[in-house]
C-alpha cells in the first residue's frame, strides 16, 4: 500500500508539472503487486491520471497475476499466489505485459492448490485499507466458490493432511532452492533467448 501511494504521488507531481508526459509502471514481485494495483486503479479511469496516459505496464513475477493477463514467454498455469485482481486492468489492459517463469509459485499457483490460495489471500488482505474491503470481499467470494465447486471443506481438509503438508513443504523447499523467482535476468522468453529483463526493457 505504501508503494502504491508513493508511486501515485510521484505520478501526480510529475503530471502537474508536465501535462503532456505519459507514464509506465514496472515492477518485480512485491513491486509488481504494487505497480499492477496502481495500473488497475488507473485503468478504471478513477485514479491519478487518465488511462490514456499509462502507456506501458510491465510486471515480473506478479503475485496478483491472472491467467487472463497478456503473458510474455512460456505458458504457465494458475493465477498468482495472492489471487487475480477482480476486474483486471480496465482500459489499460492492452498496454499490460506480464512475465512469469515456469515454476515460479509467486505468480503461478496451481488453481487446485486451495491451501496456498487461501494463505495468499490472507497475506494480501491483511492490514489492507478500508476502501479495499469490497475488492477483498469479492475475491473471497470467488475463492469460496472455487473451493465449493471442487468438493468443499473435505477437499480443503485433504490438502491439510500430514502427507499433503509434507509434499507441499518439499515443493516449497525445491522452489526456493531452484532460485527461479530470483533469476529473471537469465530467464528466456522467446526463441532467440531474450531474457525477461531485456525484453521488458
Short mmCIF file of C-alpha atoms in Angstrom, two decimals:
data_model
loop_
_atom_site.label_atom_id
_atom_site.label_comp_id
_atom_site.label_asym_id
_atom_site.label_seq_id
_atom_site.Cartn_x
_atom_site.Cartn_y
_atom_site.Cartn_z
CA UNK A 1 0.00 0.00 0.00
CA UNK A 2 2.85 2.35 0.75
CA UNK A 3 4.43 1.61 -2.62
CA UNK A 4 1.14 2.33 -4.41
CA UNK A 5 0.74 5.60 -2.51
CA UNK A 6 4.34 6.66 -3.24
CA UNK A 7 4.04 5.88 -6.95
CA UNK A 8 0.69 7.67 -7.15
CA UNK A 9 2.22 10.77 -5.51
CA UNK A 10 5.19 10.72 -7.91
CA UNK A 11 2.88 10.46 -10.93
CA UNK A 12 0.65 13.25 -9.59
CA UNK A 13 3.62 15.59 -9.06
CA UNK A 14 5.07 14.84 -12.49
CA UNK A 15 1.70 15.18 -14.23
CA UNK A 16 1.13 18.56 -12.60
CA UNK A 17 4.43 19.92 -13.93
CA UNK A 18 4.42 18.06 -17.26
CA UNK A 19 0.83 17.78 -18.56
CA UNK A 20 1.90 16.04 -21.80
CA UNK A 21 4.04 13.36 -20.14
CA UNK A 22 2.96 9.73 -20.40
CA UNK A 23 3.83 7.09 -17.83
CA UNK A 24 4.97 3.48 -17.48
CA UNK A 25 4.79 1.28 -14.41
CA UNK A 26 7.28 -1.57 -13.98
CA UNK A 27 7.68 -3.87 -11.01
CA UNK A 28 9.09 -7.17 -9.81
CA UNK A 29 7.48 -9.45 -7.19
CA UNK A 30 6.03 -7.18 -4.46
CA UNK A 31 6.85 -4.25 -6.73
CA UNK A 32 4.77 -5.91 -9.46
CA UNK A 33 1.95 -6.29 -6.95
CA UNK A 34 2.04 -2.54 -6.28
CA UNK A 35 2.55 -1.49 -9.91
CA UNK A 36 -0.26 -3.78 -11.02
CA UNK A 37 -2.65 -2.50 -8.36
CA UNK A 38 -2.00 1.12 -9.36
CA UNK A 39 -2.32 0.25 -13.05
CA UNK A 40 -5.66 -1.43 -12.35
CA UNK A 41 -6.86 1.66 -10.49
CA UNK A 42 -5.76 3.95 -13.33
CA UNK A 43 -7.41 1.58 -15.82
CA UNK A 44 -10.79 2.31 -14.26
CA UNK A 45 -10.34 6.00 -15.06
CA UNK A 46 -10.71 6.90 -11.39
CA UNK A 47 -7.12 7.46 -10.31
CA UNK A 48 -4.25 9.91 -10.53
CA UNK A 49 -4.12 10.24 -14.37
CA UNK A 50 -6.37 9.16 -17.20
CA UNK A 51 -5.85 5.65 -18.61
CA UNK A 52 -4.62 7.10 -21.93
CA UNK A 53 -1.50 8.41 -20.15
CA UNK A 54 -0.42 4.98 -18.85
CA UNK A 55 1.23 3.64 -21.99
CA UNK A 56 3.10 0.61 -20.60
CA UNK A 57 2.86 -1.73 -17.62
CA UNK A 58 5.50 -4.44 -17.19
CA UNK A 59 5.12 -6.94 -14.35
CA UNK A 60 7.74 -9.57 -13.45
CA UNK A 61 6.52 -12.35 -11.13
CA UNK A 62 3.31 -10.56 -10.19
CA UNK A 63 1.70 -12.31 -7.19
CA UNK A 64 -1.67 -10.97 -8.39
CA UNK A 65 -1.21 -12.26 -11.95
CA UNK A 66 -4.31 -13.53 -13.70
CA UNK A 67 -4.28 -16.25 -16.33
CA UNK A 68 -6.10 -13.67 -18.48
CA UNK A 69 -3.24 -11.13 -18.33
CA UNK A 70 -1.14 -10.88 -21.52
CA UNK A 71 1.82 -13.18 -20.84
CA UNK A 72 5.25 -12.93 -22.44
CA UNK A 73 7.13 -16.21 -22.60
CA UNK A 74 6.21 -19.82 -21.91
CA UNK A 75 2.64 -20.60 -20.74
CA UNK A 76 2.14 -21.08 -17.00
CA UNK A 77 -0.95 -22.38 -15.21
CA UNK A 78 -2.84 -20.72 -12.40
CA UNK A 79 -3.02 -17.20 -11.03
CA UNK A 80 -0.59 -15.53 -8.67
CA UNK A 81 -0.43 -16.67 -5.05
CA UNK A 82 -2.43 -13.62 -3.95
CA UNK A 83 -5.26 -14.22 -6.39
CA UNK A 84 -6.09 -12.31 -9.55
CA UNK A 85 -7.24 -8.69 -9.39
CA UNK A 86 -11.02 -8.58 -9.57
CA UNK A 87 -11.92 -6.56 -12.66
CA UNK A 88 -8.46 -6.79 -14.23
CA UNK A 89 -6.76 -3.72 -15.71
CA UNK A 90 -9.71 -2.00 -17.34
CA UNK A 91 -8.83 0.45 -20.09
CA UNK A 92 -5.07 -0.06 -19.77
CA UNK A 93 -5.29 -3.83 -20.46
CA UNK A 94 -3.85 -3.51 -24.00
CA UNK A 95 -0.70 -1.91 -22.55
CA UNK A 96 -0.04 -4.55 -19.86
CA UNK A 97 2.51 -7.36 -20.18
CA UNK A 98 3.35 -9.88 -17.50
CA UNK A 99 6.24 -12.35 -17.30
CA UNK A 100 6.09 -15.39 -15.05
CA UNK A 101 8.80 -18.04 -15.12
CA UNK A 102 7.70 -21.66 -15.33
CA UNK A 103 7.79 -22.97 -11.77
CA UNK A 104 7.61 -19.58 -10.04
CA UNK A 105 5.00 -20.20 -7.35
CA UNK A 106 4.60 -16.49 -6.60
CA UNK A 107 2.95 -15.85 -9.95
CA UNK A 108 1.65 -19.31 -10.90
CA UNK A 109 -0.11 -21.09 -8.07
CA UNK A 110 -1.93 -24.20 -9.35
CA UNK A 111 -5.68 -23.48 -9.33
CA UNK A 112 -6.42 -26.65 -7.36
CA UNK A 113 -3.94 -25.77 -4.55
CA UNK A 114 -6.52 -24.20 -2.27
CA UNK A 115 -4.32 -24.10 0.84
CA UNK A 116 -1.78 -21.89 -0.93
CA UNK A 117 -4.52 -19.79 -2.46
CA UNK A 118 -6.18 -19.21 0.93
CA UNK A 119 -2.80 -18.37 2.51
CA UNK A 120 -2.03 -15.96 -0.34
CA UNK A 121 -5.42 -14.29 0.01
CA UNK A 122 -4.96 -13.84 3.77
CA UNK A 123 -1.46 -12.41 3.26
CA UNK A 124 -2.70 -9.94 0.63
CA UNK A 125 -5.78 -8.80 2.53
CA UNK A 126 -4.18 -8.46 5.98
CA UNK A 127 -3.89 -4.83 7.02
CA UNK A 128 -5.49 -3.51 3.85
CA UNK A 129 -7.19 -0.10 3.98
CA UNK A 130 -10.94 0.05 4.46
CA UNK A 131 -11.54 1.29 0.91
CA UNK A 132 -10.25 -2.09 -0.37
CA UNK A 133 -12.61 -4.24 1.69
CA UNK A 134 -15.15 -4.57 -1.11
CA UNK A 135 -12.47 -5.85 -3.51
CA UNK A 136 -11.28 -8.42 -0.99
CA UNK A 137 -14.86 -9.47 -0.26
CA UNK A 138 -15.32 -10.17 -3.97
CA UNK A 139 -12.06 -12.14 -4.09
CA UNK A 140 -13.05 -14.15 -1.00
CA UNK A 141 -16.39 -14.96 -2.65
CA UNK A 142 -14.66 -16.25 -5.80
CA UNK A 143 -12.18 -18.33 -3.79
CA UNK A 144 -15.00 -19.80 -1.71
CA UNK A 145 -16.96 -20.66 -4.86
CA UNK A 146 -13.90 -22.42 -6.35
CA UNK A 147 -13.40 -24.46 -3.16
CA UNK A 148 -17.07 -25.44 -3.05
CA UNK A 149 -17.06 -26.42 -6.75
CA UNK A 150 -14.03 -28.67 -6.12
CA UNK A 151 -15.68 -30.58 -3.28
CA UNK A 152 -15.91 -28.09 -0.44
CA UNK A 153 -14.37 -28.39 3.01
CA UNK A 154 -13.41 -32.09 2.56
CA UNK A 155 -11.18 -31.04 -0.35
CA UNK A 156 -9.53 -28.39 1.82
CA UNK A 157 -9.08 -30.91 4.66
CA UNK A 158 -7.49 -33.39 2.24
CA UNK A 159 -4.89 -30.75 1.37
CA UNK A 160 -4.03 -30.32 5.05
CA UNK A 161 -3.20 -33.93 5.93
CA UNK A 162 0.33 -34.70 7.19
CA UNK A 163 1.16 -36.33 3.82
CA UNK A 164 -0.15 -33.35 1.85
CA UNK A 165 1.72 -30.91 4.09
CA UNK A 166 4.90 -32.96 3.63
CA UNK A 167 4.55 -32.81 -0.16
CA UNK A 168 3.87 -29.06 -0.03
CA UNK A 169 6.92 -28.49 2.18
CA UNK A 170 9.11 -30.45 -0.25
CA UNK A 171 7.70 -28.49 -3.19
CA UNK A 172 8.37 -25.16 -1.46
CA UNK A 173 11.90 -26.19 -0.48
CA UNK A 174 12.61 -27.18 -4.09
CA UNK A 175 11.14 -23.89 -5.30
CA UNK A 176 13.41 -21.83 -3.05
CA UNK A 177 16.42 -23.98 -3.95
CA UNK A 178 15.77 -23.51 -7.67
CA UNK A 179 16.18 -19.70 -7.49
CA UNK A 180 13.55 -19.44 -10.26
CA UNK A 181 11.93 -16.44 -8.61
CA UNK A 182 15.24 -14.56 -8.32
CA UNK A 183 16.63 -15.30 -11.78
CA UNK A 184 14.59 -13.30 -14.31
CA UNK A 185 17.77 -11.76 -15.71
CA UNK A 186 18.56 -15.23 -17.12
CA UNK A 187 15.05 -16.49 -17.91
CA UNK A 188 14.49 -16.68 -21.71
CA UNK A 189 11.11 -15.57 -23.04
CA UNK A 190 11.48 -16.14 -26.78
CA UNK A 191 13.18 -18.42 -29.29
CA UNK A 192 16.13 -16.00 -29.61
CA UNK A 193 16.92 -16.39 -25.91
CA UNK A 194 15.95 -12.84 -24.97
CA UNK A 195 15.82 -12.71 -21.18
CA UNK A 196 12.81 -11.40 -19.28
CA UNK A 197 14.57 -8.27 -18.06
CA UNK A 198 15.98 -7.44 -21.51
CA UNK A 199 12.59 -7.99 -23.14
CA UNK A 200 10.93 -5.75 -20.59
CA UNK A 201 13.49 -3.01 -21.09
#
